[in-house]
């Protein structure tokens, strides 16, 4: 907590990532580390459950894994009516990974930065979803998948036709194209910004609460944390559902 | 708040995670779920079948029981009939035997009476002869009056 410059300094310090490199080639080590760690946690948990998966009576952890799988599978089946090996696992990965990112928000704001500073790291921002790079990495990957599957399902020509000839027919081609391009690009941007905005604001509130007198803090941080349990799940859910919706739109052939 | 190479790193991580999930996580869990689903369906079907079988077996058992009861009552009535017959038969037999015994006794009585009568007659005739002898001791010559004596004894006999 090497805070200098009072409250503003404290806030800025908390929201500054640990970096290496210069310019575009800067790497946010904390974001990379924590998201990889959480991704590893997710993969480890589900892999161990998948190895144990039997048709017999499931135990508690297996139940949890199966509940999540069935939940995602249900969401996919509600929205997407084709056959795809990718969409459901993609949805599960997004839901769990984003949830775990967001969950870092509930760890006391000073705890991990304090440990990091004891280890000699000056900055530590532990919630990957407060990093635009992380949220845009997800939404851009989804965007590329949307483009890929649009071309794959409809063909280059079909996709080009959809971009230029809908919704107003071939005579309004430039207008259609503009509309469609905006529509397509709005998808990843809205996905990424929504998650980032919600979690960044949430984290900011936690930091602000941490600036209050110690006795006041639990009164505010407790209800905010409870509310945040809803927010983090909801944001992960929204990201997943929108991904599924976009992917199924990419699969739809008009 | 700048977009930088972290984005690329995150995309690589994400791709790896999705690939791994798709390859090693999703299929086995889904397969297990499907298997369990079919197992449960099988179990339910088996249970239903079992209940149906129990119902049939109960019906069959009731039928068999009813038949057995009918048979038993038939047997009992037959036995009663037979017993009545046996009783009647032995009654008849006993009566006949009794009659026969009475007849035999009567015959024996008759015979014994005959014998007694015979021996009595003999004794009476002997007594009469002796009495006559004593009365006529002097006058009657045995040889002379042989005819008369014989005649008398013949008459007595």
mmCIF file of C-alpha atoms in Angstrom:
data_model
loop_
_atom_site.group_PDB
_atom_site.id
_atom_site.type_symbol
_atom_site.label_atom_id
_atom_site.label_comp_id
_atom_site.label_asym_id
_atom_site.label_seq_id
_atom_site.Cartn_x
_atom_site.Cartn_y
_atom_site.Cartn_z
ATOM 1 C CA UNK A 1 0.000 0.000 0.000
ATOM 2 C CA UNK A 2 2.522 2.515 -1.041
ATOM 3 C CA UNK A 3 -0.043 5.261 -1.112
ATOM 4 C CA UNK A 4 1.107 8.757 -1.706
ATOM 5 C CA UNK A 5 -1.099 11.759 -2.228
ATOM 6 C CA UNK A 6 -4.026 10.885 0.080
ATOM 7 C CA UNK A 7 -7.333 9.503 -1.147
ATOM 8 C CA UNK A 8 -6.751 10.118 -4.856
ATOM 9 C CA UNK A 9 -3.362 8.517 -4.686
ATOM 10 C CA UNK A 10 -4.849 5.504 -2.883
ATOM 11 C CA UNK A 11 -7.540 5.054 -5.497
ATOM 12 C CA UNK A 12 -5.188 5.522 -8.432
ATOM 13 C CA UNK A 13 -2.727 3.140 -6.876
ATOM 14 C CA UNK A 14 -5.363 0.479 -6.521
ATOM 15 C CA UNK A 15 -6.429 0.786 -10.110
ATOM 16 C CA UNK A 16 -2.951 0.791 -11.611
ATOM 17 C CA UNK A 17 -1.750 -2.540 -12.935
ATOM 18 C CA UNK A 18 1.632 -4.120 -12.479
ATOM 19 C CA UNK A 19 3.272 -3.726 -15.863
ATOM 20 C CA UNK A 20 6.324 -4.678 -17.829
ATOM 21 C CA UNK A 21 7.259 -3.370 -21.248
ATOM 22 C CA UNK A 22 6.615 -0.130 -23.087
ATOM 23 C CA UNK A 23 3.946 1.202 -25.387
ATOM 24 C CA UNK A 24 1.774 -1.391 -27.058
ATOM 25 C CA UNK A 25 4.006 -4.176 -25.858
ATOM 26 C CA UNK A 26 3.170 -3.441 -22.239
ATOM 27 C CA UNK A 27 1.968 -6.519 -20.365
ATOM 28 C CA UNK A 28 -0.294 -6.299 -17.356
ATOM 29 C CA UNK A 29 1.306 -9.012 -15.301
ATOM 30 C CA UNK A 30 -1.386 -9.020 -12.633
ATOM 31 C CA UNK A 31 -4.189 -9.440 -15.152
ATOM 32 C CA UNK A 32 -2.335 -12.163 -17.001
ATOM 33 C CA UNK A 33 -1.355 -13.946 -13.813
ATOM 34 C CA UNK A 34 -4.704 -13.892 -12.075
ATOM 35 C CA UNK A 35 -6.753 -14.744 -15.142
ATOM 36 C CA UNK A 36 -4.436 -17.634 -15.948
ATOM 37 C CA UNK A 37 -4.574 -18.773 -12.341
ATOM 38 C CA UNK A 38 -8.377 -18.631 -12.303
ATOM 39 C CA UNK A 39 -8.533 -20.274 -15.702
ATOM 40 C CA UNK A 40 -6.319 -23.021 -14.352
ATOM 41 C CA UNK A 41 -8.605 -23.374 -11.351
ATOM 42 C CA UNK A 42 -11.619 -23.664 -13.628
ATOM 43 C CA UNK A 43 -9.962 -26.182 -15.917
ATOM 44 C CA UNK A 44 -8.595 -28.206 -13.010
ATOM 45 C CA UNK A 45 -11.956 -28.398 -11.275
ATOM 46 C CA UNK A 46 -13.892 -29.370 -14.361
ATOM 47 C CA UNK A 47 -11.252 -31.745 -15.655
ATOM 48 C CA UNK A 48 -11.164 -33.615 -12.360
ATOM 49 C CA UNK A 49 -14.954 -33.818 -12.384
ATOM 50 C CA UNK A 50 -14.988 -34.920 -16.008
ATOM 51 C CA UNK A 51 -12.543 -37.702 -15.159
ATOM 52 C CA UNK A 52 -14.749 -38.865 -12.337
ATOM 53 C CA UNK A 53 -17.988 -38.445 -14.252
ATOM 54 C CA UNK A 54 -20.069 -41.598 -14.163
ATOM 55 C CA UNK A 55 -23.677 -42.413 -14.732
ATOM 56 C CA UNK A 56 -23.902 -43.463 -11.088
ATOM 57 C CA UNK A 57 -24.874 -41.410 -8.081
ATOM 58 C CA UNK A 58 -22.909 -38.132 -8.255
ATOM 59 C CA UNK A 59 -21.125 -36.664 -5.248
ATOM 60 C CA UNK A 60 -21.191 -33.011 -4.216
ATOM 61 C CA UNK A 61 -18.476 -31.598 -6.481
ATOM 62 C CA UNK A 62 -19.669 -33.664 -9.395
ATOM 63 C CA UNK A 63 -23.127 -32.300 -8.768
ATOM 64 C CA UNK A 64 -21.836 -28.740 -8.874
ATOM 65 C CA UNK A 65 -20.010 -29.356 -12.141
ATOM 66 C CA UNK A 66 -23.012 -31.094 -13.640
ATOM 67 C CA UNK A 67 -25.361 -28.349 -12.508
ATOM 68 C CA UNK A 68 -23.208 -25.757 -14.262
ATOM 69 C CA UNK A 69 -22.909 -27.890 -17.373
ATOM 70 C CA UNK A 70 -26.635 -28.520 -17.517
ATOM 71 C CA UNK A 71 -27.364 -24.870 -16.837
ATOM 72 C CA UNK A 72 -25.187 -23.751 -19.739
ATOM 73 C CA UNK A 73 -26.474 -26.555 -21.914
ATOM 74 C CA UNK A 74 -30.037 -25.472 -21.180
ATOM 75 C CA UNK A 75 -29.226 -21.882 -22.112
ATOM 76 C CA UNK A 76 -27.657 -23.023 -25.371
ATOM 77 C CA UNK A 77 -30.586 -25.292 -26.213
ATOM 78 C CA UNK A 78 -33.038 -22.468 -25.530
ATOM 79 C CA UNK A 79 -31.322 -20.130 -27.965
ATOM 80 C CA UNK A 80 -29.455 -22.212 -30.470
ATOM 81 C CA UNK A 81 -31.247 -24.837 -32.502
ATOM 82 C CA UNK A 82 -28.433 -26.205 -34.612
ATOM 83 C CA UNK A 83 -25.658 -28.595 -33.769
ATOM 84 C CA UNK A 84 -22.366 -27.201 -32.604
ATOM 85 C CA UNK A 85 -19.522 -28.729 -30.667
ATOM 86 C CA UNK A 86 -18.214 -25.307 -29.761
ATOM 87 C CA UNK A 87 -20.985 -23.087 -28.456
ATOM 88 C CA UNK A 88 -21.819 -24.890 -25.230
ATOM 89 C CA UNK A 89 -18.202 -25.390 -24.046
ATOM 90 C CA UNK A 90 -17.517 -21.793 -25.066
ATOM 91 C CA UNK A 91 -20.444 -20.638 -22.962
ATOM 92 C CA UNK A 92 -19.327 -22.714 -19.981
ATOM 93 C CA UNK A 93 -15.782 -21.377 -20.215
ATOM 94 C CA UNK A 94 -16.959 -17.783 -20.453
ATOM 95 C CA UNK A 95 -19.435 -18.115 -17.617
ATOM 96 C CA UNK A 96 -17.052 -19.762 -15.192
ATOM 97 C CA UNK A 97 -14.000 -17.741 -16.109
ATOM 98 C CA UNK A 98 -15.768 -14.390 -15.973
ATOM 99 C CA UNK A 99 -17.439 -15.380 -12.742
ATOM 100 C CA UNK A 100 -14.078 -16.229 -11.201
ATOM 101 C CA UNK A 101 -12.576 -12.948 -12.441
ATOM 102 C CA UNK A 102 -15.454 -11.058 -10.933
ATOM 103 C CA UNK A 103 -15.252 -13.061 -7.762
ATOM 104 C CA UNK A 104 -11.811 -11.553 -7.102
ATOM 105 C CA UNK A 105 -13.779 -8.386 -6.484
ATOM 106 C CA UNK A 106 -15.094 -9.816 -3.216
ATOM 107 C CA UNK A 107 -11.623 -10.335 -1.760
ATOM 108 C CA UNK A 108 -10.824 -7.401 0.559
ATOM 109 C CA UNK A 109 -9.376 -4.639 -1.615
ATOM 110 C CA UNK A 110 -6.178 -4.219 0.356
ATOM 111 C CA UNK A 111 -5.371 -7.855 1.071
ATOM 112 C CA UNK A 112 -3.702 -9.029 -2.119
ATOM 113 C CA UNK A 113 -1.997 -5.678 -2.902
ATOM 114 C CA UNK A 114 -0.576 -5.750 0.638
ATOM 115 C CA UNK A 115 0.833 -9.243 0.149
ATOM 116 C CA UNK A 116 2.196 -8.171 -3.234
ATOM 117 C CA UNK A 117 3.844 -5.117 -1.749
ATOM 118 C CA UNK A 118 5.448 -7.299 0.902
ATOM 119 C CA UNK A 119 6.827 -9.368 -1.955
ATOM 120 C CA UNK A 120 8.173 -6.209 -3.527
ATOM 121 C CA UNK A 121 5.580 -5.568 -6.182
ATOM 122 C CA UNK A 122 4.491 -1.976 -6.118
ATOM 123 C CA UNK A 123 1.200 -2.298 -7.962
ATOM 124 C CA UNK A 124 -1.362 -5.047 -7.869
ATOM 125 C CA UNK A 125 -4.794 -4.968 -9.479
ATOM 126 C CA UNK A 126 -6.389 -8.305 -8.733
ATOM 127 C CA UNK A 127 -9.686 -8.229 -10.617
ATOM 128 C CA UNK A 128 -8.984 -9.127 -14.259
ATOM 129 C CA UNK A 129 -12.381 -7.832 -15.395
ATOM 130 C CA UNK A 130 -11.389 -4.304 -14.338
ATOM 131 C CA UNK A 131 -8.832 -4.478 -17.131
ATOM 132 C CA UNK A 132 -10.165 -3.539 -20.549
ATOM 133 C CA UNK A 133 -7.593 -5.837 -22.095
ATOM 134 C CA UNK A 134 -9.130 -8.832 -20.397
ATOM 135 C CA UNK A 135 -12.735 -8.058 -21.234
ATOM 136 C CA UNK A 136 -11.885 -7.097 -24.805
ATOM 137 C CA UNK A 137 -9.812 -10.216 -25.213
ATOM 138 C CA UNK A 138 -12.969 -12.196 -24.511
ATOM 139 C CA UNK A 139 -15.304 -10.096 -26.607
ATOM 140 C CA UNK A 140 -12.890 -9.862 -29.543
ATOM 141 C CA UNK A 141 -12.406 -13.625 -29.505
ATOM 142 C CA UNK A 142 -16.157 -13.995 -29.602
ATOM 143 C CA UNK A 143 -16.257 -11.439 -32.427
ATOM 144 C CA UNK A 144 -13.746 -13.416 -34.457
ATOM 145 C CA UNK A 145 -15.740 -16.564 -33.862
ATOM 146 C CA UNK A 146 -18.891 -14.765 -35.023
ATOM 147 C CA UNK A 147 -17.157 -13.700 -38.246
ATOM 148 C CA UNK A 148 -15.652 -17.149 -38.699
ATOM 149 C CA UNK A 149 -18.920 -19.000 -38.282
ATOM 150 C CA UNK A 150 -20.868 -16.467 -40.351
ATOM 151 C CA UNK A 151 -18.494 -17.104 -43.237
ATOM 152 C CA UNK A 152 -18.394 -20.835 -42.602
ATOM 153 C CA UNK A 153 -22.163 -21.316 -42.442
ATOM 154 C CA UNK A 154 -23.289 -18.786 -45.040
ATOM 155 C CA UNK A 155 -20.230 -18.777 -47.251
ATOM 156 C CA UNK A 156 -18.236 -15.651 -48.121
ATOM 157 C CA UNK A 157 -20.834 -14.636 -50.636
ATOM 158 C CA UNK A 158 -23.754 -15.322 -48.362
ATOM 159 C CA UNK A 159 -22.213 -13.353 -45.538
ATOM 160 C CA UNK A 160 -21.398 -10.473 -47.885
ATOM 161 C CA UNK A 161 -24.967 -10.591 -49.118
ATOM 162 C CA UNK A 162 -26.251 -10.425 -45.566
ATOM 163 C CA UNK A 163 -24.024 -7.460 -44.832
ATOM 164 C CA UNK A 164 -25.060 -5.514 -47.940
ATOM 165 C CA UNK A 165 -28.608 -6.557 -48.799
ATOM 166 C CA UNK A 166 -30.350 -6.596 -45.414
ATOM 167 C CA UNK A 167 -32.410 -5.120 -43.925
ATOM 168 C CA UNK A 168 -33.423 -2.780 -46.746
ATOM 169 C CA UNK A 169 -32.720 -4.720 -49.950
ATOM 170 C CA UNK A 170 -29.962 -4.354 -52.567
ATOM 171 C CA UNK A 171 -30.803 -0.765 -53.556
ATOM 172 C CA UNK A 172 -29.761 0.599 -50.180
ATOM 173 C CA UNK A 173 -26.441 -1.225 -50.261
ATOM 174 C CA UNK A 174 -24.095 1.365 -48.719
ATOM 175 C CA UNK A 175 -26.564 2.199 -46.002
ATOM 176 C CA UNK A 176 -27.130 -1.468 -45.258
ATOM 177 C CA UNK A 177 -23.419 -2.080 -45.108
ATOM 178 C CA UNK A 178 -22.881 0.806 -42.709
ATOM 179 C CA UNK A 179 -25.746 -0.392 -40.524
ATOM 180 C CA UNK A 180 -24.506 -3.981 -40.500
ATOM 181 C CA UNK A 181 -20.894 -3.092 -39.814
ATOM 182 C CA UNK A 182 -21.920 -0.909 -36.902
ATOM 183 C CA UNK A 183 -24.151 -3.714 -35.662
ATOM 184 C CA UNK A 184 -21.373 -6.280 -35.847
ATOM 185 C CA UNK A 185 -18.745 -4.054 -34.275
ATOM 186 C CA UNK A 186 -21.133 -2.964 -31.548
ATOM 187 C CA UNK A 187 -21.329 -6.567 -30.368
ATOM 188 C CA UNK A 188 -17.767 -6.974 -29.047
ATOM 189 C CA UNK A 189 -17.567 -3.395 -27.856
ATOM 190 C CA UNK A 190 -20.777 -3.602 -25.855
ATOM 191 C CA UNK A 191 -19.829 -7.007 -24.488
ATOM 192 C CA UNK A 192 -16.404 -5.869 -23.376
ATOM 193 C CA UNK A 193 -17.407 -2.474 -22.063
ATOM 194 C CA UNK A 194 -20.408 -3.738 -20.136
ATOM 195 C CA UNK A 195 -18.374 -6.207 -18.134
ATOM 196 C CA UNK A 196 -15.492 -3.805 -17.658
ATOM 197 C CA UNK A 197 -17.751 -0.934 -16.626
ATOM 198 C CA UNK A 198 -19.717 -2.895 -14.089
ATOM 199 C CA UNK A 199 -16.722 -4.426 -12.405
ATOM 200 C CA UNK A 200 -14.568 -1.310 -12.557
ATOM 201 C CA UNK A 201 -17.328 0.704 -10.909
ATOM 202 C CA UNK A 202 -17.901 -2.018 -8.350
ATOM 203 C CA UNK A 203 -14.244 -2.169 -7.463
ATOM 204 C CA UNK A 204 -14.107 1.614 -7.274
ATOM 205 C CA UNK A 205 -16.949 1.627 -4.751
ATOM 206 C CA UNK A 206 -15.108 -0.964 -2.650
ATOM 207 C CA UNK A 207 -12.020 1.248 -2.733
ATOM 208 C CA UNK A 208 -14.070 4.279 -1.736
ATOM 209 C CA UNK A 209 -15.615 2.346 1.136
ATOM 210 C CA UNK A 210 -12.125 1.341 2.214
ATOM 211 C CA UNK A 211 -11.312 5.032 2.575
ATOM 212 C CA UNK A 212 -14.047 5.543 5.179
ATOM 213 C CA UNK A 213 -13.370 5.406 8.914
ATOM 214 C CA UNK A 214 -12.844 1.769 9.959
ATOM 215 C CA UNK A 215 -16.079 1.476 11.965
ATOM 216 C CA UNK A 216 -18.176 2.752 9.080
ATOM 217 C CA UNK A 217 -16.704 0.319 6.577
ATOM 218 C CA UNK A 218 -18.582 -2.900 7.439
ATOM 219 C CA UNK A 219 -21.904 -1.033 7.368
ATOM 220 C CA UNK A 220 -21.363 -0.213 3.712
ATOM 221 C CA UNK A 221 -19.017 -2.880 2.451
ATOM 222 C CA UNK A 222 -21.178 -5.724 3.687
ATOM 223 C CA UNK A 223 -24.350 -4.738 1.792
ATOM 224 C CA UNK A 224 -22.278 -3.775 -1.243
ATOM 225 C CA UNK A 225 -20.547 -7.148 -1.190
ATOM 226 C CA UNK A 226 -23.874 -8.968 -0.890
ATOM 227 C CA UNK A 227 -25.216 -6.935 -3.779
ATOM 228 C CA UNK A 228 -22.059 -7.729 -5.681
ATOM 229 C CA UNK A 229 -22.635 -11.453 -5.377
ATOM 230 C CA UNK A 230 -25.618 -10.805 -7.600
ATOM 231 C CA UNK A 231 -23.708 -8.450 -9.916
ATOM 232 C CA UNK A 232 -20.768 -10.762 -10.559
ATOM 233 C CA UNK A 233 -23.009 -13.715 -11.345
ATOM 234 C CA UNK A 234 -25.302 -11.602 -13.467
ATOM 235 C CA UNK A 235 -22.460 -10.092 -15.492
ATOM 236 C CA UNK A 236 -20.948 -13.523 -16.133
ATOM 237 C CA UNK A 237 -24.380 -14.793 -17.119
ATOM 238 C CA UNK A 238 -25.051 -11.856 -19.451
ATOM 239 C CA UNK A 239 -21.691 -12.294 -21.158
ATOM 240 C CA UNK A 240 -22.405 -15.966 -21.688
ATOM 241 C CA UNK A 241 -25.968 -15.557 -22.906
ATOM 242 C CA UNK A 242 -25.071 -12.779 -25.322
ATOM 243 C CA UNK A 243 -22.213 -14.879 -26.671
ATOM 244 C CA UNK A 244 -24.613 -17.754 -27.249
ATOM 245 C CA UNK A 245 -27.116 -15.433 -28.901
ATOM 246 C CA UNK A 246 -24.486 -13.885 -31.184
ATOM 247 C CA UNK A 247 -23.112 -17.300 -32.072
ATOM 248 C CA UNK A 248 -26.524 -18.667 -32.915
ATOM 249 C CA UNK A 249 -27.218 -15.556 -35.022
ATOM 250 C CA UNK A 250 -24.006 -16.284 -36.886
ATOM 251 C CA UNK A 251 -25.281 -19.809 -37.529
ATOM 252 C CA UNK A 252 -28.649 -18.681 -38.812
ATOM 253 C CA UNK A 253 -28.958 -18.844 -42.557
ATOM 254 C CA UNK A 254 -31.515 -16.518 -44.039
ATOM 255 C CA UNK B 1 -6.512 2.358 -19.322
ATOM 256 C CA UNK B 2 -4.804 1.353 -22.461
ATOM 257 C CA UNK B 3 -5.204 -1.512 -24.847
ATOM 258 C CA UNK B 4 -1.905 -3.297 -25.163
ATOM 259 C CA UNK B 5 -0.290 -6.694 -25.605
ATOM 260 C CA UNK B 6 -2.102 -7.985 -22.523
ATOM 261 C CA UNK B 7 -5.070 -8.337 -24.853
ATOM 262 C CA UNK B 8 -3.194 -10.815 -27.011
ATOM 263 C CA UNK B 9 -2.011 -12.769 -24.011
ATOM 264 C CA UNK B 10 -5.548 -12.936 -22.666
ATOM 265 C CA UNK B 11 -6.863 -14.072 -26.023
ATOM 266 C CA UNK B 12 -4.332 -16.885 -26.101
ATOM 267 C CA UNK B 13 -5.306 -17.962 -22.591
ATOM 268 C CA UNK B 14 -8.974 -17.816 -23.526
ATOM 269 C CA UNK B 15 -8.452 -19.877 -26.659
ATOM 270 C CA UNK B 16 -6.572 -22.496 -24.688
ATOM 271 C CA UNK B 17 -9.288 -22.631 -22.053
ATOM 272 C CA UNK B 18 -12.070 -22.972 -24.602
ATOM 273 C CA UNK B 19 -10.134 -25.621 -26.512
ATOM 274 C CA UNK B 20 -9.483 -27.583 -23.337
ATOM 275 C CA UNK B 21 -13.077 -27.343 -22.190
ATOM 276 C CA UNK B 22 -14.329 -28.393 -25.585
ATOM 277 C CA UNK B 23 -11.974 -31.316 -25.822
ATOM 278 C CA UNK B 24 -11.621 -32.728 -22.329
ATOM 279 C CA UNK B 25 -14.349 -31.308 -20.106
ATOM 280 C CA UNK B 26 -17.610 -31.054 -21.975
ATOM 281 C CA UNK B 27 -17.849 -34.433 -23.739
ATOM 282 C CA UNK B 28 -17.272 -36.732 -20.730
ATOM 283 C CA UNK B 29 -19.624 -34.795 -18.484
ATOM 284 C CA UNK B 30 -22.319 -34.679 -21.130
ATOM 285 C CA UNK B 31 -21.841 -38.352 -21.814
ATOM 286 C CA UNK B 32 -22.179 -39.176 -18.139
ATOM 287 C CA UNK B 33 -25.323 -37.073 -17.953
ATOM 288 C CA UNK B 34 -26.795 -38.800 -20.978
ATOM 289 C CA UNK B 35 -25.921 -42.195 -19.582
ATOM 290 C CA UNK B 36 -27.507 -41.357 -16.266
ATOM 291 C CA UNK B 37 -30.585 -40.076 -18.019
ATOM 292 C CA UNK B 38 -31.009 -43.312 -19.938
ATOM 293 C CA UNK B 39 -30.259 -45.316 -16.805
ATOM 294 C CA UNK B 40 -32.956 -43.486 -14.885
ATOM 295 C CA UNK B 41 -35.374 -43.984 -17.738
ATOM 296 C CA UNK B 42 -34.548 -47.681 -17.795
ATOM 297 C CA UNK B 43 -34.985 -47.890 -14.047
ATOM 298 C CA UNK B 44 -38.367 -46.216 -14.179
ATOM 299 C CA UNK B 45 -39.485 -48.498 -16.982
ATOM 300 C CA UNK B 46 -38.282 -51.549 -15.040
ATOM 301 C CA UNK B 47 -40.111 -50.397 -11.940
ATOM 302 C CA UNK B 48 -43.298 -49.962 -13.905
ATOM 303 C CA UNK B 49 -42.879 -53.377 -15.461
ATOM 304 C CA UNK B 50 -42.230 -54.897 -12.048
ATOM 305 C CA UNK B 51 -45.385 -53.386 -10.645
ATOM 306 C CA UNK B 52 -47.367 -54.699 -13.565
ATOM 307 C CA UNK B 53 -45.887 -58.132 -12.965
ATOM 308 C CA UNK B 54 -46.766 -57.975 -9.283
ATOM 309 C CA UNK B 55 -50.322 -57.073 -10.188
ATOM 310 C CA UNK B 56 -50.532 -60.034 -12.557
ATOM 311 C CA UNK B 57 -48.997 -62.379 -10.001
ATOM 312 C CA UNK B 58 -51.454 -61.242 -7.349
ATOM 313 C CA UNK B 59 -54.309 -61.867 -9.725
ATOM 314 C CA UNK B 60 -52.948 -65.310 -10.516
ATOM 315 C CA UNK B 61 -52.436 -66.138 -6.861
ATOM 316 C CA UNK B 62 -56.010 -65.126 -6.089
ATOM 317 C CA UNK B 63 -57.263 -67.362 -8.866
ATOM 318 C CA UNK B 64 -55.188 -70.320 -7.690
ATOM 319 C CA UNK B 65 -56.345 -69.805 -4.138
ATOM 320 C CA UNK B 66 -59.950 -69.711 -5.196
ATOM 321 C CA UNK B 67 -59.518 -72.917 -7.178
ATOM 322 C CA UNK B 68 -57.828 -74.615 -4.280
ATOM 323 C CA UNK B 69 -60.615 -73.600 -1.937
ATOM 324 C CA UNK B 70 -63.187 -74.969 -4.340
ATOM 325 C CA UNK B 71 -61.294 -78.202 -4.660
ATOM 326 C CA UNK B 72 -60.945 -78.533 -0.936
ATOM 327 C CA UNK B 73 -64.634 -78.042 -0.322
ATOM 328 C CA UNK B 74 -65.381 -80.569 -3.028
ATOM 329 C CA UNK B 75 -63.064 -83.060 -1.382
ATOM 330 C CA UNK B 76 -64.642 -82.448 2.003
ATOM 331 C CA UNK B 77 -68.141 -82.977 0.695
ATOM 332 C CA UNK B 78 -67.056 -86.127 -1.089
ATOM 333 C CA UNK B 79 -65.464 -87.429 2.071
ATOM 334 C CA UNK B 80 -68.567 -86.681 4.063
ATOM 335 C CA UNK B 81 -70.656 -88.546 1.544
ATOM 336 C CA UNK B 82 -68.303 -91.480 1.661
ATOM 337 C CA UNK B 83 -68.344 -91.490 5.455
ATOM 338 C CA UNK B 84 -72.123 -91.524 5.470
ATOM 339 C CA UNK B 85 -72.049 -94.440 3.095
ATOM 340 C CA UNK B 86 -69.576 -96.329 5.251
ATOM 341 C CA UNK B 87 -71.695 -95.709 8.331
ATOM 342 C CA UNK B 88 -74.811 -96.951 6.544
ATOM 343 C CA UNK B 89 -72.999 -99.996 5.254
ATOM 344 C CA UNK B 90 -71.654 -100.980 8.628
ATOM 345 C CA UNK B 91 -75.050 -100.419 10.178
ATOM 346 C CA UNK B 92 -76.530 -102.885 7.684
ATOM 347 C CA UNK B 93 -73.725 -105.347 8.244
ATOM 348 C CA UNK B 94 -74.146 -105.180 11.983
ATOM 349 C CA UNK B 95 -77.861 -105.798 11.702
ATOM 350 C CA UNK B 96 -77.337 -108.853 9.482
ATOM 351 C CA UNK B 97 -74.668 -110.191 11.780
ATOM 352 C CA UNK B 98 -76.918 -109.731 14.761
ATOM 353 C CA UNK B 99 -79.754 -111.564 13.045
ATOM 354 C CA UNK B 100 -77.434 -114.344 12.082
ATOM 355 C CA UNK B 101 -76.213 -114.660 15.642
ATOM 356 C CA UNK B 102 -79.755 -114.716 16.969
ATOM 357 C CA UNK B 103 -80.633 -117.437 14.480
ATOM 358 C CA UNK B 104 -77.616 -119.510 15.472
ATOM 359 C CA UNK B 105 -78.480 -119.116 19.126
ATOM 360 C CA UNK B 106 -82.057 -120.140 18.467
ATOM 361 C CA UNK B 107 -80.870 -123.210 16.575
ATOM 362 C CA UNK B 108 -78.563 -124.177 19.376
ATOM 363 C CA UNK B 109 -81.316 -123.693 21.922
ATOM 364 C CA UNK B 110 -83.580 -125.909 19.854
ATOM 365 C CA UNK B 111 -80.931 -128.571 19.553
ATOM 366 C CA UNK B 112 -80.160 -128.526 23.235
ATOM 367 C CA UNK B 113 -83.848 -128.676 24.050
ATOM 368 C CA UNK B 114 -84.128 -131.747 21.756
ATOM 369 C CA UNK B 115 -81.213 -133.397 23.467
ATOM 370 C CA UNK B 116 -82.639 -132.694 26.895
ATOM 371 C CA UNK B 117 -85.993 -134.005 25.841
ATOM 372 C CA UNK B 118 -84.372 -137.211 24.509
ATOM 373 C CA UNK B 119 -82.345 -137.861 27.594
ATOM 374 C CA UNK B 120 -85.361 -137.093 29.780
ATOM 375 C CA UNK B 121 -87.485 -139.553 27.846
ATOM 376 C CA UNK B 122 -84.818 -142.195 28.197
ATOM 377 C CA UNK B 123 -84.596 -141.626 31.890
ATOM 378 C CA UNK B 124 -88.399 -141.625 32.265
ATOM 379 C CA UNK B 125 -88.694 -144.860 30.316
ATOM 380 C CA UNK B 126 -85.945 -146.468 32.386
ATOM 381 C CA UNK B 127 -87.622 -145.284 35.575
ATOM 382 C CA UNK B 128 -90.997 -146.535 34.371
ATOM 383 C CA UNK B 129 -89.490 -149.874 33.484
ATOM 384 C CA UNK B 130 -87.847 -150.186 36.877
ATOM 385 C CA UNK B 131 -91.015 -149.204 38.588
ATOM 386 C CA UNK B 132 -92.919 -151.716 36.579
ATOM 387 C CA UNK B 133 -90.279 -154.309 37.294
ATOM 388 C CA UNK B 134 -90.490 -153.745 40.962
ATOM 389 C CA UNK B 135 -94.275 -153.947 40.905
ATOM 390 C CA UNK B 136 -94.364 -157.047 38.855
ATOM 391 C CA UNK B 137 -91.217 -158.597 40.215
ATOM 392 C CA UNK B 138 -92.696 -161.938 40.984
ATOM 393 C CA UNK B 139 -95.186 -162.562 38.248
ATOM 394 C CA UNK B 140 -93.441 -161.350 35.173
ATOM 395 C CA UNK B 141 -91.021 -163.638 33.564
ATOM 396 C CA UNK B 142 -88.629 -161.728 31.574
ATOM 397 C CA UNK B 143 -88.381 -164.030 28.792
ATOM 398 C CA UNK B 144 -92.130 -164.605 28.777
ATOM 399 C CA UNK B 145 -93.128 -161.034 28.746
ATOM 400 C CA UNK B 146 -90.373 -159.742 26.539
ATOM 401 C CA UNK B 147 -92.796 -158.648 23.910
ATOM 402 C CA UNK B 148 -94.854 -156.612 26.298
ATOM 403 C CA UNK B 149 -91.772 -154.866 27.697
ATOM 404 C CA UNK B 150 -90.501 -154.007 24.279
ATOM 405 C CA UNK B 151 -93.901 -152.744 23.240
ATOM 406 C CA UNK B 152 -94.079 -150.537 26.336
ATOM 407 C CA UNK B 153 -90.671 -149.123 25.820
ATOM 408 C CA UNK B 154 -91.493 -148.521 22.207
ATOM 409 C CA UNK B 155 -94.601 -146.648 23.227
ATOM 410 C CA UNK B 156 -92.650 -144.628 25.720
ATOM 411 C CA UNK B 157 -89.966 -143.907 23.226
#
